[in-house]
CSV table of C-alpha atoms in Angstrom, one decimal:
chain,number,residue,atom,x,y,z
T,1,MET,CA,0.0,0.0,0.0
T,2,ALA,CA,1.4,3.4,-1.0
T,3,LEU,CA,2.6,5.7,1.8
T,4,THR,CA,1.4,9.2,2.2
T,5,VAL,CA,3.3,12.2,3.5
T,6,LYS,CA,0.9,12.4,6.5
T,7,GLN,CA,1.8,8.8,7.5
T,8,ILE,CA,5.5,9.5,7.2
T,9,ASP,CA,5.4,12.6,9.3
T,10,ALA,CA,3.3,10.8,11.9
T,11,ALA,CA,5.7,7.9,12.2
T,12,LYS,CA,7.3,8.0,15.7
T,13,PRO,CA,10.4,6.1,16.9
T,14,LYS,CA,10.1,2.9,18.9
T,15,ASP,CA,12.5,1.0,21.1
T,16,LYS,CA,13.8,-0.8,18.0
T,17,PRO,CA,14.2,0.3,14.4
T,18,PHE,CA,11.3,-0.6,12.1
T,19,LYS,CA,10.2,-0.4,8.4
T,20,ILE,CA,7.1,1.1,6.8
T,21,ARG,CA,6.5,-0.4,3.3
T,22,ASP,CA,5.8,1.8,0.3
T,23,ILE,CA,5.6,0.5,-3.3
T,24,GLU,CA,8.0,-1.2,-5.7
T,25,GLY,CA,10.1,-2.5,-2.8
T,26,LEU,CA,10.7,1.0,-1.4
T,27,TYR,CA,10.4,1.5,2.4
T,28,LEU,CA,10.9,4.0,5.1
T,29,TYR,CA,13.4,3.0,7.8
T,30,VAL,CA,12.8,4.6,11.2
T,31,SER,CA,15.7,4.3,13.6
T,32,ALA,CA,15.4,4.1,17.4
T,33,ALA,CA,16.7,7.7,17.5
T,34,GLY,CA,13.9,8.9,15.3
T,35,SER,CA,15.8,9.5,12.0
T,36,LYS,CA,13.9,8.4,8.8
T,37,SER,CA,15.5,7.2,5.6
T,38,TRP,CA,14.5,5.7,2.3
T,39,LYS,CA,15.8,2.2,1.5
T,40,CYS,CA,15.2,-0.7,-0.8
T,41,ASP,CA,16.5,-4.3,-0.5
T,42,CYS,CA,17.7,-5.6,-3.9
T,43,ASP,CA,20.4,-7.5,-5.8
T,44,VAL,CA,23.5,-5.5,-6.8
T,45,ALA,CA,26.4,-7.1,-8.7
T,46,GLY,CA,24.9,-10.5,-7.7
T,47,LYS,CA,24.7,-9.8,-4.0
T,48,ARG,CA,21.7,-9.1,-1.9
T,49,THR,CA,22.1,-5.7,-0.4
T,50,THR,CA,20.2,-2.6,0.9
T,51,ILE,CA,20.3,0.6,-1.1
T,52,THR,CA,19.8,3.9,0.7
T,53,TYR,CA,18.3,6.9,-1.2
T,54,GLY,CA,18.7,9.4,1.5
T,55,LYS,CA,17.1,10.8,4.7
T,56,TYR,CA,13.5,12.2,5.0
T,57,PRO,CA,12.6,15.0,4.7
T,58,GLU,CA,15.7,16.1,2.8
T,59,VAL,CA,14.8,13.4,0.3
T,60,SER,CA,11.0,13.6,-0.4
T,61,LEU,CA,8.7,10.7,-0.9
T,62,ALA,CA,8.3,11.6,-4.6
T,63,TYR,CA,12.0,11.9,-5.2
T,64,ALA,CA,12.7,8.5,-3.4
T,65,ARG,CA,10.1,6.8,-5.6
T,66,LEU,CA,11.7,8.4,-8.7
T,67,LYS,CA,15.2,7.2,-7.8
T,68,ASN,CA,13.9,3.7,-7.0
T,69,LEU,CA,12.0,3.5,-10.2
T,70,GLU,CA,15.1,4.6,-12.2
T,71,ARG,CA,17.1,1.9,-10.6
T,72,LYS,CA,14.6,-0.8,-11.3
T,73,LYS,CA,14.3,0.2,-14.9
T,74,ALA,CA,18.0,0.4,-15.5
T,75,PRO,CA,19.5,-2.4,-17.8
T,76,ALA,CA,21.0,-5.4,-16.0
T,77,GLU,CA,24.6,-4.5,-17.1
T,78,ILE,CA,24.2,-1.0,-15.5
T,79,LYS,CA,22.7,-2.4,-12.3
T,80,ASN,CA,25.6,-4.8,-11.9
T,81,LYS,CA,28.3,-2.3,-12.9
T,82,VAL,CA,30.4,-0.9,-9.9
T,83,PRO,CA,30.2,2.8,-10.3
T,84,SER,CA,33.0,5.3,-10.3
T,85,PHE,CA,34.0,7.5,-7.4
T,86,LYS,CA,32.5,10.4,-9.5
T,87,GLU,CA,29.1,8.7,-9.8
T,88,VAL,CA,28.9,7.8,-6.1
T,89,ALA,CA,30.2,11.3,-5.0
T,90,ARG,CA,27.6,13.1,-7.2
T,91,GLN,CA,24.8,10.8,-5.8
T,92,TRP,CA,26.1,11.5,-2.2
T,93,LEU,CA,26.0,15.3,-2.9
T,94,ASP,CA,22.4,15.0,-4.2
T,95,ASN,CA,21.4,13.6,-0.9
T,96,LYS,CA,23.7,15.6,1.4
T,97,VAL,CA,23.7,19.1,0.1
T,98,PRO,CA,20.0,19.9,0.6
T,99,SER,CA,20.4,19.1,4.3
T,100,LEU,CA,23.3,21.5,4.9
T,101,SER,CA,22.7,24.6,7.0
T,102,ASN,CA,23.3,27.4,4.5
T,103,SER,CA,24.3,28.2,0.9
T,104,LYS,CA,27.9,28.9,1.8
T,105,HIS,CA,28.3,25.5,3.4
T,106,GLN,CA,26.6,23.9,0.4
T,107,HIS,CA,28.9,25.6,-2.1
T,108,GLN,CA,32.1,24.7,-0.1
T,109,THR,CA,31.0,21.0,0.1
T,110,ILE,CA,30.4,20.8,-3.6
T,111,THR,CA,33.5,22.7,-4.8
T,112,SER,CA,35.9,20.9,-2.5
T,113,LEU,CA,34.7,17.4,-3.4
T,114,GLU,CA,34.8,18.3,-7.1
T,115,GLN,CA,38.6,18.8,-6.7
T,116,ILE,CA,38.9,15.2,-5.6
T,117,ILE,CA,36.6,14.1,-8.3
T,118,ALA,CA,38.9,15.7,-10.9
T,119,LYS,CA,41.8,13.6,-9.5
T,120,ILE,CA,40.3,10.2,-9.0
T,121,GLY,CA,36.7,10.5,-10.2
T,122,ASP,CA,36.9,7.9,-13.0
T,123,LEU,CA,38.2,5.1,-10.8
T,124,PRO,CA,35.6,2.4,-9.7
T,125,VAL,CA,34.9,2.7,-6.0
T,126,ASP,CA,36.0,-0.9,-5.3
T,127,LYS,CA,39.4,-0.4,-7.1
T,128,ILE,CA,40.8,2.7,-5.3
T,129,PRO,CA,43.8,1.9,-3.0
T,130,ARG,CA,44.4,4.0,0.1
T,131,THR,CA,47.6,5.4,-1.4
T,132,THR,CA,45.5,7.1,-4.1
T,133,PHE,CA,43.3,8.8,-1.5
T,134,VAL,CA,46.4,9.9,0.4
T,135,GLN,CA,48.2,11.3,-2.6
T,136,ALA,CA,45.1,13.2,-3.7
T,137,LEU,CA,44.5,14.8,-0.3
T,138,GLN,CA,48.2,15.7,0.3
T,139,ASP,CA,47.9,18.1,-2.6
T,140,PHE,CA,45.7,20.2,-0.2
T,141,ALA,CA,48.1,19.9,2.7
T,142,ASP,CA,49.0,23.7,2.6
T,143,THR,CA,45.5,24.4,3.9
T,144,PRO,CA,45.2,21.8,6.8
T,145,GLU,CA,41.8,22.7,8.1
T,146,SER,CA,40.2,22.6,4.6
T,147,ALA,CA,42.1,19.3,3.8
T,148,ARG,CA,40.7,17.7,7.0
T,149,ARG,CA,37.2,18.7,6.1
T,150,LEU,CA,37.7,17.3,2.6
T,151,ALA,CA,39.1,14.0,4.0
T,152,GLY,CA,36.0,13.6,6.0
T,153,ARG,CA,33.8,14.1,2.9
T,154,VAL,CA,35.8,11.5,1.0
T,155,THR,CA,35.3,9.0,3.8
T,156,MET,CA,31.6,9.8,3.8
T,157,VAL,CA,31.3,9.1,0.1
T,158,MET,CA,33.1,5.8,0.5
T,159,ASP,CA,30.9,4.9,3.5
T,160,TYR,CA,27.9,5.7,1.2
T,161,ALA,CA,29.3,3.4,-1.5
T,162,MET,CA,29.5,0.6,1.1
T,163,ASP,CA,26.0,1.3,2.3
T,164,LEU,CA,24.8,1.0,-1.3
T,165,GLY,CA,26.4,-2.4,-1.6
T,166,TYR,CA,29.1,-1.6,-4.1
T,167,LEU,CA,31.9,-2.9,-1.8
T,168,GLU,CA,32.3,-4.7,1.4
T,169,GLN,CA,34.9,-2.4,2.9
T,170,HIS,CA,37.1,0.5,1.9
T,171,SER,CA,40.4,2.1,2.7
T,172,ALA,CA,39.4,5.7,3.1
T,173,SER,CA,38.8,5.7,6.8
T,174,ASN,CA,40.8,8.0,9.2
T,175,LEU,CA,42.5,9.9,6.3
T,176,THR,CA,43.1,12.9,8.5
T,177,ARG,CA,46.0,11.2,10.2
T,178,VAL,CA,48.1,11.6,7.0
T,179,LEU,CA,47.5,15.4,7.0
T,180,PRO,CA,49.4,18.1,8.9
T,181,SER,CA,47.9,18.9,12.3
T,182,ILE,CA,46.2,22.3,12.9
T,183,ARG,CA,46.5,24.7,15.7
T,184,ALA,CA,43.8,24.5,18.3
T,185,ARG,CA,41.1,27.0,17.5
T,186,ARG,CA,40.7,29.8,20.0
T,187,HIS,CA,37.3,29.6,21.6
T,188,MET,CA,34.9,32.6,21.3
T,189,ALA,CA,35.9,35.2,23.9
T,190,CYS,CA,34.1,35.0,27.2
T,191,ILE,CA,34.8,36.8,30.4
T,192,GLU,CA,35.9,35.0,33.6
T,193,LEU,CA,33.1,34.2,36.0
T,194,SER,CA,34.5,36.8,38.5
T,195,GLU,CA,34.0,39.5,35.9
T,196,ALA,CA,30.2,38.8,35.4
T,197,PRO,CA,29.0,41.4,38.0
T,198,LYS,CA,30.8,44.2,36.2
T,199,LEU,CA,29.7,43.1,32.7
T,200,PHE,CA,26.0,43.0,33.6
T,201,LYS,CA,26.3,46.3,35.5
T,202,ASP,CA,28.0,47.8,32.4
T,203,ILE,CA,25.2,46.6,30.2
T,204,ALA,CA,22.5,47.8,32.5
T,205,GLY,CA,24.2,51.2,32.5
T,206,MET,CA,24.1,51.6,28.7
T,207,GLU,CA,21.9,54.2,27.0
T,208,GLU,CA,18.5,52.7,26.3
T,209,GLY,CA,18.3,51.1,22.9
T,210,VAL,CA,18.0,47.9,20.9
T,211,SER,CA,21.6,46.9,21.5
T,212,LYS,CA,21.3,47.1,25.3
T,213,GLN,CA,18.0,45.1,25.3
T,214,GLY,CA,19.5,42.6,22.8
T,215,LEU,CA,22.5,42.0,25.0
T,216,MET,CA,20.4,41.5,28.1
T,217,LEU,CA,18.1,39.1,26.2
T,218,LEU,CA,21.1,37.1,25.1
T,219,ALA,CA,22.2,36.9,28.7
T,220,HIS,CA,18.7,35.7,29.9
T,221,THR,CA,18.1,33.2,27.1
T,222,PHE,CA,21.7,32.3,26.0
T,223,VAL,CA,20.5,31.5,22.5
T,224,ARG,CA,22.9,32.0,19.5
T,225,THR,CA,23.2,35.6,18.4
T,226,ASN,CA,21.8,35.1,14.9
T,227,GLU,CA,18.8,33.2,16.4
T,228,LEU,CA,18.0,36.3,18.4
T,229,ILE,CA,18.8,38.9,15.7
T,230,LYS,CA,16.3,37.5,13.2
T,231,SER,CA,13.5,36.7,15.7
T,232,THR,CA,10.1,37.9,14.8
T,233,LEU,CA,7.2,38.9,17.2
T,234,SER,CA,5.1,36.0,15.9
T,235,GLU,CA,7.6,33.5,17.5
T,236,PHE,CA,6.7,34.7,21.1
T,237,ASP,CA,3.8,33.2,22.9
T,238,PHE,CA,3.1,35.6,25.7
T,239,ASN,CA,0.2,33.5,27.1
T,240,ASN,CA,2.4,30.6,27.8
T,241,ASN,CA,5.7,32.5,28.4
T,242,VAL,CA,7.6,30.7,25.7
T,243,TRP,CA,9.7,31.5,22.6
T,244,ILE,CA,9.7,28.9,19.8
T,245,ILE,CA,12.6,29.4,17.3
T,246,PRO,CA,11.7,27.8,14.0
T,247,ALA,CA,13.9,24.9,12.7
T,248,GLU,CA,15.2,26.8,9.7
T,249,ARG,CA,17.0,29.3,11.9
T,250,MET,CA,18.5,26.7,14.2
T,251,LYS,CA,22.0,25.3,13.7
T,252,LEU,CA,20.7,21.7,13.9
T,253,ARG,CA,17.6,22.4,11.9
T,254,LYS,CA,15.3,21.5,14.8
T,255,ALA,CA,12.8,23.9,16.3
T,256,HIS,CA,14.0,25.1,19.7
T,257,VAL,CA,11.7,25.9,22.7
T,258,VAL,CA,13.0,28.6,25.1
T,259,PRO,CA,11.1,29.1,28.4
T,260,LEU,CA,10.8,32.9,29.1
T,261,THR,CA,11.5,34.2,32.6
T,262,THR,CA,9.9,37.3,34.1
T,263,GLN,CA,13.0,39.3,33.3
T,264,ALA,CA,13.2,38.1,29.6
T,265,LEU,CA,9.5,38.8,29.1
T,266,LYS,CA,9.9,42.3,30.4
T,267,ILE,CA,12.7,43.0,27.8
T,268,ILE,CA,10.7,41.4,25.0
T,269,SER,CA,7.5,43.4,25.9
T,270,ASP,CA,9.5,46.6,26.0
T,271,LEU,CA,10.9,45.9,22.5
T,272,ALA,CA,7.6,44.8,21.1
T,273,ASP,CA,6.1,48.2,22.2
T,274,VAL,CA,8.6,50.2,20.1
T,275,THR,CA,9.5,47.9,17.2
T,276,GLY,CA,8.4,49.2,13.8
T,277,SER,CA,8.4,45.9,12.0
T,278,GLU,CA,7.9,42.2,12.4
T,279,PHE,CA,11.4,41.8,13.8
T,280,LEU,CA,11.9,42.1,17.6
T,281,LEU,CA,15.3,43.8,17.2
T,282,ASP,CA,14.2,46.3,14.6
T,283,SER,CA,17.2,48.3,13.2
T,284,PRO,CA,17.2,52.0,14.2
T,285,VAL,CA,19.1,52.7,10.9
T,286,LYS,CA,17.1,50.6,8.4
T,287,ARG,CA,13.5,50.4,9.7
T,288,GLY,CA,11.7,47.2,8.8
T,289,GLN,CA,15.0,45.2,9.0
T,290,PRO,CA,16.7,43.5,12.0
T,291,ILE,CA,19.9,44.9,13.4
T,292,THR,CA,23.1,43.6,11.9
T,293,ASP,CA,25.2,40.7,13.2
T,294,ASN,CA,27.8,43.1,14.5
T,295,SER,CA,25.5,45.5,16.3
T,296,MET,CA,25.7,43.8,19.7
T,297,LEU,CA,29.4,42.9,19.3
T,298,PHE,CA,30.3,46.5,18.6
T,299,ALA,CA,28.2,47.5,21.7
T,300,LEU,CA,30.4,45.2,23.8
T,301,TYR,CA,33.5,46.8,22.2
T,302,ARG,CA,32.3,50.2,23.2
T,303,LEU,CA,31.9,49.0,26.8
T,304,GLY,CA,35.6,47.9,26.7
T,305,TYR,CA,35.1,44.2,26.1
T,306,ARG,CA,36.9,43.8,22.8
T,307,GLY,CA,38.7,40.5,22.8
T,308,LYS,CA,37.1,39.7,26.2
T,309,MET,CA,33.4,39.0,25.4
T,310,THR,CA,31.2,38.1,22.4
T,311,GLY,CA,27.6,37.3,21.9
T,312,HIS,CA,28.5,33.6,21.9
T,313,GLY,CA,30.3,34.2,25.2
T,314,PHE,CA,26.9,34.5,27.0
T,315,ARG,CA,26.3,30.9,26.1
T,316,ALA,CA,29.6,29.8,27.5
T,317,LEU,CA,29.0,31.9,30.7
T,318,ALA,CA,25.6,30.3,31.3
T,319,SER,CA,27.0,26.8,30.7
T,320,THR,CA,29.9,27.5,33.2
T,321,VAL,CA,27.6,28.8,35.9
T,322,LEU,CA,24.9,26.1,35.5
T,323,ASN,CA,27.4,23.3,35.4
T,324,GLN,CA,29.7,24.5,38.2
T,325,GLN,CA,27.3,26.3,40.7
T,326,THR,CA,24.1,24.3,40.5
T,327,GLN,CA,22.9,20.7,40.6
T,328,PHE,CA,20.8,21.0,37.5
T,329,ASN,CA,21.1,17.9,35.2
T,330,ARG,CA,23.6,18.3,32.4
T,331,ASP,CA,20.9,17.0,29.9
T,332,TRP,CA,18.7,20.0,30.8
T,333,ILE,CA,21.6,22.4,30.3
T,334,GLU,CA,22.6,20.9,26.9
T,335,ARG,CA,19.0,20.8,25.8
T,336,GLN,CA,18.6,24.5,26.6
T,337,LEU,CA,21.8,25.3,24.7
T,338,ALA,CA,20.4,23.3,21.7
T,339,HIS,CA,23.6,21.3,21.5
T,340,LYS,CA,23.8,18.1,19.4
T,341,GLU,CA,24.1,15.0,21.6
T,342,SER,CA,27.5,13.5,20.9
T,343,ASP,CA,26.8,10.1,22.3
T,344,ASP,CA,24.6,8.0,20.0
T,345,VAL,CA,23.2,6.0,22.9
T,346,ARG,CA,22.3,9.2,24.8
T,347,LEU,CA,20.7,10.6,21.7
T,348,ALA,CA,18.6,7.4,21.3
T,349,TYR,CA,17.3,7.3,24.8
T,350,ASN,CA,17.2,11.0,25.9
T,351,ARG,CA,14.6,12.3,23.5
T,352,ALA,CA,12.7,14.1,26.3
T,353,ASP,CA,12.4,17.9,26.0
T,354,TYR,CA,12.8,18.5,29.8
T,355,TYR,CA,10.6,21.6,29.4
T,356,ASP,CA,9.3,21.8,33.0
T,357,GLN,CA,12.8,21.3,34.4
T,358,ARG,CA,14.2,24.0,32.1
T,359,VAL,CA,11.6,26.5,33.2
T,360,THR,CA,12.9,26.1,36.8
T,361,MET,CA,16.5,26.3,35.6
T,362,MET,CA,16.0,29.4,33.5
T,363,LYS,CA,14.3,31.2,36.4
T,364,TRP,CA,17.2,30.4,38.6
T,365,TYR,CA,19.7,31.8,36.0
T,366,SER,CA,17.7,35.0,35.4
T,367,ASP,CA,17.6,35.6,39.2
T,368,TRP,CA,21.4,34.9,39.3
T,369,ILE,CA,22.0,37.6,36.7
T,370,ASP,CA,20.0,40.0,38.9
T,371,THR,CA,22.2,39.2,41.9
T,372,GLN,CA,25.3,40.0,39.8
T,373,ILE,CA,24.0,43.4,39.0
T,374,ALA,CA,23.0,44.1,42.6
T,375,ALA,CA,26.4,43.0,43.8
T,376,VAL,CA,28.1,46.1,42.3
T,377,CYS,CA,25.4,48.6,43.0
């Protein structure tokens, strides 16, 4: 029986992975962690294997059916032919690129991989020795960070070829170890905990305006700067004291729920009373547009915090305080920071939103900010 988009969206994860059948052998695979992907069990090069067409919703139902139909209609000699690195890489890009966070990242992924395709693209994926991968990547050794990202993409392409059944194993794993090491990246500037009272007092003493309000809202919500800058009034539910940031503005492309404290609500209400557009942080220079990415950063500079504090630093400060000075569960803190769970097991079993607990935690933190300001009055 043919699937519908409504059925796909309604499919919820269970304790074990499961399949939902579509037509022509296509099925939706739902993992225990909740991810959904399109698959088909078939014969490739004389071996029974599972082909993956990509994850839903990045790969739509209609597109998955089209790719599955194209495969079924292909002549036997094409079905049984092991494809080249170029063919698999282009197929991987078709599936991967739509899921990337922004156009710049998409462009970088495509252009970097095309450089490897130009070097080894015509070789069948089951005939590429490790030395070939190594030689191709060492041509980019003068830009270590870019080379390491490219090595990761090459590995993902070969993993994809293995998932499609074109080879049992490959030699492109852990390619970064043949590349030059890179200097540890300096973390975004953040003040020492002992400097928090002065910082909050300095912000509170700023001339009234959108930058001051924006900085205080960053402090009380510790969202990412760009998530706040582009917020619209429609995202705030004043009846339930909650801010829902839509998935398309989140780094992980998942809607984020932010409980709003009394202090945060006061700031938002004040801004809503004066904004001249749909944006909460309406630009005083270009009405009807949000303030620029640098507006609050430059405000910190003017307060004397150049090199000492950034918008992202409010997230680091909140994490430090909540982890070191409270007994709040780490999962609650990480969920409020909208971080990706690094442990697959934790990701699979900790799907709860912890909303009620986060309401309590956020209230504690807003009250803590108030005590910092009072400490230097």
